């Protein structure tokens, strides 16, 4: 990837003249089966541009109450777009229920915001969503005039897990966001794909959001490298996550779940801080989250690393404890 940076041809992307960005946008659009693509500086910015492109002020998005756009993007669609977000219950598999989605679509009445967009996610905290269920949701809301957007930050984990082309999974969506810097391992950037007209609108919005970058080829080269080399290998991350979960499952007091490249452990409250310190002393850092704690595998985690984490967690649970 570093060598790809050295070799990248650059130009001014605000004028559409950066050959590497142009190649990345065309490559992503082809990969996702859409007419056009746009390179943005982050997945959050890409979701925001998509929401602003689909919805005018006072219009409404339906989405899951655990989805990233609702929970983890600082309310950007509402703050910067005057867009209403109607969160719906996300079930234990990360999915929304069709009857609840349909019931949330508002009637044409001056009291209500105008429901405009359904925003879905895949994977949802590692959980792969059923493409058939997404298709049914989208077809049902499209009859009511809604658009469908996919927050596919981790879409490629779903594609690899399902062994399906990403373009098939997202075929019914109007717009798709794909993050280059999560499992795909680029340092920065995300792609937004959709129709030519939608991407033209999103390009103006990207500029408005301060995301028009000039000689962006140096980072686009990383994205191209990631799309060319780092998709199929996500299967290794999934396998290692499973190894990690299997190792932890030998510990009776520590409930564990595994979805694609994510492992969730649920230490008792009294173990949280001591476990974190025990691991830190062995040079293993885990986040200060509320349980369940999320452990994520990625291209910098090898088999030896998994063994080391499993041994360290096991050694903690062998100690005498309160
Ligand atoms: C990480 C993530 C984003 C946003 O990514 P940033 O790089 O933090 O902007 C959006 N959606 C999902 C599902 C994510 O996991």
XYZ file of C-alpha atoms and ligand atoms in Angstrom:
337
model
C 0.000 0.000 0.000
C 2.888 2.381 0.753
C 4.359 1.594 -2.665
C 0.975 2.357 -4.255
C 1.189 5.835 -2.694
C 4.628 6.427 -4.227
C 3.381 5.378 -7.653
C 0.096 7.342 -7.556
C -0.518 9.852 -10.318
C -2.200 12.951 -8.895
C -4.076 16.027 -10.124
C -6.668 18.397 -8.686
C -9.685 16.272 -7.779
C -11.893 19.311 -7.182
C -11.572 19.796 -10.962
C -12.037 16.040 -11.524
C -8.425 15.830 -12.704
C -6.901 13.340 -10.294
C -6.450 10.158 -12.300
C -6.087 7.939 -9.225
C -9.267 9.261 -7.598
C -11.104 8.855 -10.903
C -9.917 5.267 -11.168
C -10.947 4.550 -7.566
C -14.421 6.012 -8.140
C -14.921 3.946 -11.299
C -13.602 0.796 -9.593
C -15.911 1.172 -6.584
C -18.945 1.885 -8.780
C -18.250 -1.268 -10.789
C -17.687 -3.350 -7.658
C -21.038 -2.229 -6.239
C -22.916 -2.364 -9.540
C -23.812 1.354 -9.549
C -23.441 4.012 -12.263
C -21.051 6.291 -10.396
C -18.861 6.584 -7.329
C -17.517 9.348 -5.094
C -14.461 9.301 -2.842
C -14.998 10.988 0.526
C -12.753 11.577 3.483
C -14.695 9.382 5.934
C -17.626 7.036 6.167
C -19.438 9.546 8.367
C -19.016 12.248 5.725
C -20.221 9.830 3.022
C -23.359 8.905 4.983
C -24.012 12.590 5.672
C -23.646 13.575 2.009
C -26.017 10.737 1.092
C -28.614 11.828 3.652
C -28.391 15.446 2.462
C -28.733 14.307 -1.162
C -31.816 12.166 -0.492
C -33.623 14.409 2.003
C -34.597 18.073 2.107
C -35.103 19.981 5.382
C -38.119 18.649 7.280
C -37.965 15.317 5.539
C -37.429 12.104 7.415
C -35.193 9.041 7.526
C -36.330 5.720 8.994
C -33.434 3.755 10.478
C -32.458 1.346 13.243
C -32.029 2.715 16.750
C -28.620 1.006 16.894
C -27.448 2.084 13.473
C -24.352 4.215 13.118
C -26.105 7.135 11.385
C -28.463 7.488 14.354
C -26.055 6.753 17.221
C -22.522 7.625 16.184
C -22.483 10.478 13.682
C -23.138 13.379 16.062
C -26.665 13.754 14.682
C -25.178 15.316 11.548
C -28.191 14.721 9.310
C -30.394 16.604 11.807
C -27.870 19.283 12.761
C -26.654 20.151 9.291
C -29.572 18.967 7.156
C -32.672 19.707 9.258
C -33.558 16.066 8.631
C -35.752 14.155 11.089
C -34.501 10.737 12.176
C -37.131 8.205 13.196
C -35.326 5.347 14.975
C -36.957 1.906 14.886
C -36.214 -1.057 17.183
C -33.192 -3.020 15.972
C -33.653 -6.718 16.787
C -30.953 -9.010 18.202
C -29.791 -9.817 14.666
C -29.444 -6.142 13.751
C -32.538 -6.128 11.532
C -35.686 -3.984 11.266
C -39.173 -5.527 11.065
C -41.185 -4.803 7.907
C -44.487 -4.031 9.707
C -42.729 -1.496 11.970
C -41.011 0.138 9.001
C -44.281 0.461 7.088
C -46.121 1.758 10.154
C -43.487 4.498 10.571
C -44.111 5.971 7.104
C -46.112 9.132 7.767
C -49.298 10.079 5.987
C -49.316 13.166 3.802
C -50.508 15.512 6.544
C -49.161 18.960 7.504
C -48.547 17.657 11.037
C -45.897 15.196 9.915
C -42.461 15.291 8.414
C -42.320 13.809 4.926
C -40.862 10.297 5.160
C -38.299 10.109 2.410
C -35.574 7.533 3.053
C -34.982 4.137 4.598
C -31.399 3.794 5.814
C -30.194 0.243 6.471
C -26.827 -1.120 7.565
C -24.734 -4.214 6.739
C -23.008 -5.599 8.728
C -24.646 -4.350 11.909
C -21.912 -4.646 14.547
C -20.578 -7.640 12.678
C -23.958 -9.251 12.114
C -24.577 -10.078 8.458
C -27.965 -8.928 7.179
C -30.099 -11.138 4.963
C -30.046 -9.604 1.450
C -33.471 -11.068 0.726
C -34.943 -9.373 3.794
C -33.361 -6.071 2.740
C -34.810 -6.477 -0.740
C -38.309 -7.044 0.667
C -38.031 -3.973 2.913
C -36.854 -1.807 0.045
C -39.510 -2.957 -2.391
C -42.208 -2.330 0.190
C -41.053 1.213 1.025
C -40.353 2.079 -2.592
C -44.059 1.601 -3.299
C -44.578 4.488 -0.851
C -42.047 6.638 -2.704
C -39.094 6.136 -0.348
C -35.412 5.875 -1.298
C -33.081 3.281 0.226
C -29.540 3.917 1.440
C -27.116 1.312 2.749
C -24.517 2.165 5.362
C -22.184 -0.560 4.159
C -19.132 0.523 6.122
C -18.482 -3.194 6.613
C -20.350 -4.445 3.537
C -17.392 -6.479 2.311
C -17.383 -8.526 5.517
C -20.985 -9.445 4.683
C -20.120 -10.218 1.046
C -17.249 -12.501 2.067
C -19.290 -14.204 4.793
C -22.206 -14.811 2.383
C -19.867 -15.645 -0.498
C -21.910 -13.325 -2.724
C -20.789 -10.455 -4.976
C -21.288 -7.134 -3.164
C -23.175 -5.822 -6.212
C -25.825 -8.527 -5.739
C -26.280 -7.673 -2.062
C -26.830 -3.970 -2.782
C -28.676 -4.235 -6.119
C -31.974 -2.809 -4.826
C -30.418 0.120 -2.919
C -30.407 3.633 -4.427
C -27.131 4.481 -2.690
C -24.386 2.562 -0.913
C -21.559 3.683 1.331
C -18.456 1.535 1.723
C -15.656 2.340 4.180
C -12.104 1.853 2.941
C -10.457 2.192 6.318
C -12.178 -0.424 8.448
C -11.484 -4.051 7.593
C -10.180 -3.052 4.169
C -7.168 -1.454 5.795
C -6.731 1.887 3.989
C -5.607 4.744 6.252
C -8.527 7.010 5.326
C -11.552 7.313 3.080
C -14.925 5.952 2.068
C -16.861 5.461 -1.155
C -20.409 6.507 -1.948
C -22.022 4.933 -5.002
C -25.324 5.396 -6.793
C -26.853 6.805 -9.970
C -24.997 9.443 -11.985
C -27.484 12.132 -10.915
C -27.268 11.192 -7.243
C -23.471 11.279 -7.288
C -23.487 14.669 -9.035
C -25.590 16.019 -6.140
C -23.397 14.275 -3.553
C -20.269 15.773 -5.145
C -21.611 19.294 -4.623
C -22.535 18.399 -1.033
C -19.060 16.969 -0.409
C -17.610 20.319 -1.475
C -20.071 22.125 0.804
C -19.052 19.894 3.725
C -15.424 20.807 3.209
C -14.570 17.415 1.818
C -13.381 18.480 -1.637
C -9.752 17.335 -1.631
C -7.103 18.425 -4.103
C -4.210 16.045 -4.872
C -6.097 13.191 -3.214
C -4.496 10.518 -5.403
C -2.027 9.662 -2.651
C -4.847 8.445 -0.404
C -7.048 7.170 -3.239
C -4.142 4.875 -4.175
C -4.542 3.195 -0.785
C -8.244 2.705 -1.463
C -7.539 1.142 -4.840
C -4.943 -1.124 -3.276
C -7.463 -2.128 -0.594
C -10.179 -2.957 -3.144
C -7.720 -4.952 -5.247
C -6.005 -6.861 -2.427
C -7.836 -6.757 0.887
C -11.341 -8.055 0.242
C -10.965 -11.832 -0.053
C -8.584 -11.873 2.917
C -11.404 -10.669 5.204
C -12.156 -14.403 5.489
C -8.933 -14.663 7.551
C -10.255 -12.035 9.960
C -13.501 -13.981 10.334
C -11.596 -17.191 10.976
C -9.379 -15.529 13.576
C -12.382 -13.981 15.300
C -13.838 -17.479 15.549
C -10.530 -18.799 16.948
C -10.585 -16.033 19.520
C -14.189 -16.815 20.461
C -13.453 -20.557 20.643
C -10.497 -19.915 22.952
C -12.544 -17.663 25.210
C -15.477 -20.094 25.256
C -13.382 -22.427 27.428
C -13.834 -19.856 30.214
C -17.081 -20.609 31.970
C -17.579 -17.191 33.588
C -17.111 -15.243 30.368
C -20.025 -15.272 27.890
C -18.806 -14.791 24.330
C -20.384 -14.264 20.900
C -18.788 -14.002 17.464
C -20.074 -12.356 14.260
C -17.823 -12.024 11.179
C -14.739 -10.144 12.473
C -16.187 -9.156 15.855
C -16.090 -10.958 19.175
C -18.228 -9.738 22.067
C -17.348 -10.693 25.644
C -19.418 -9.944 28.712
C -17.267 -9.826 31.864
C -19.033 -9.249 35.170
C -18.874 -5.626 36.281
C -16.428 -6.502 39.064
C -14.046 -8.039 36.499
C -14.120 -5.183 34.014
C -11.346 -2.952 35.304
C -9.116 -5.752 36.734
C -9.337 -7.630 33.408
C -8.477 -4.502 31.455
C -5.432 -3.873 33.676
C -4.363 -7.539 33.538
C -4.405 -7.365 29.737
C -2.706 -3.975 29.644
C 0.157 -5.386 31.739
C 0.574 -7.963 28.954
C 0.566 -5.193 26.326
C -2.959 -5.956 25.130
C -5.222 -2.923 24.994
C -9.004 -3.200 25.150
C -11.454 -0.308 25.110
C -13.140 1.071 28.226
C -16.599 0.108 26.980
C -19.681 -1.007 28.810
C -20.192 -4.757 28.381
C -20.398 -6.433 26.013
C -16.835 -5.482 25.106
C -16.062 -5.619 21.403
C -12.848 -7.244 20.150
C -12.280 -6.818 16.409
C -9.881 -8.738 14.174
C -8.248 -7.029 11.201
C -5.316 -7.360 8.852
C -2.733 -6.444 11.502
C -3.869 -9.253 13.851
C -2.180 -12.611 13.187
C -2.611 -16.118 14.663
C 0.093 -15.487 17.219
C -1.779 -12.375 18.361
C -4.989 -14.366 18.805
C -3.151 -17.000 20.881
C -1.620 -14.294 23.019
C -5.003 -12.677 23.755
C -6.676 -16.016 24.516
C -3.847 -17.011 26.907
C -3.915 -13.641 28.642
C -7.690 -13.742 29.192
C -7.498 -17.366 30.366
C -4.695 -16.494 32.790
C -6.850 -13.728 34.287
C -9.710 -16.148 34.948
C -7.334 -18.661 36.596
C -6.399 -16.073 39.255
C -8.245 -16.137 42.591
C -10.934 -13.452 42.398
C -13.619 -11.847 44.541
C -17.223 3.134 11.278
C -18.579 3.197 10.712
C -19.042 4.369 10.114
C -18.278 5.680 10.082
O -16.948 5.570 9.860
P -15.922 6.748 10.203
O -14.696 6.259 9.573
O -15.831 6.792 11.697
O -16.451 7.990 9.650
C -20.323 4.353 9.579
N -21.090 3.259 9.629
C -20.688 2.114 10.212
C -21.592 0.930 10.219
C -19.408 2.044 10.772
O -19.012 0.899 11.340
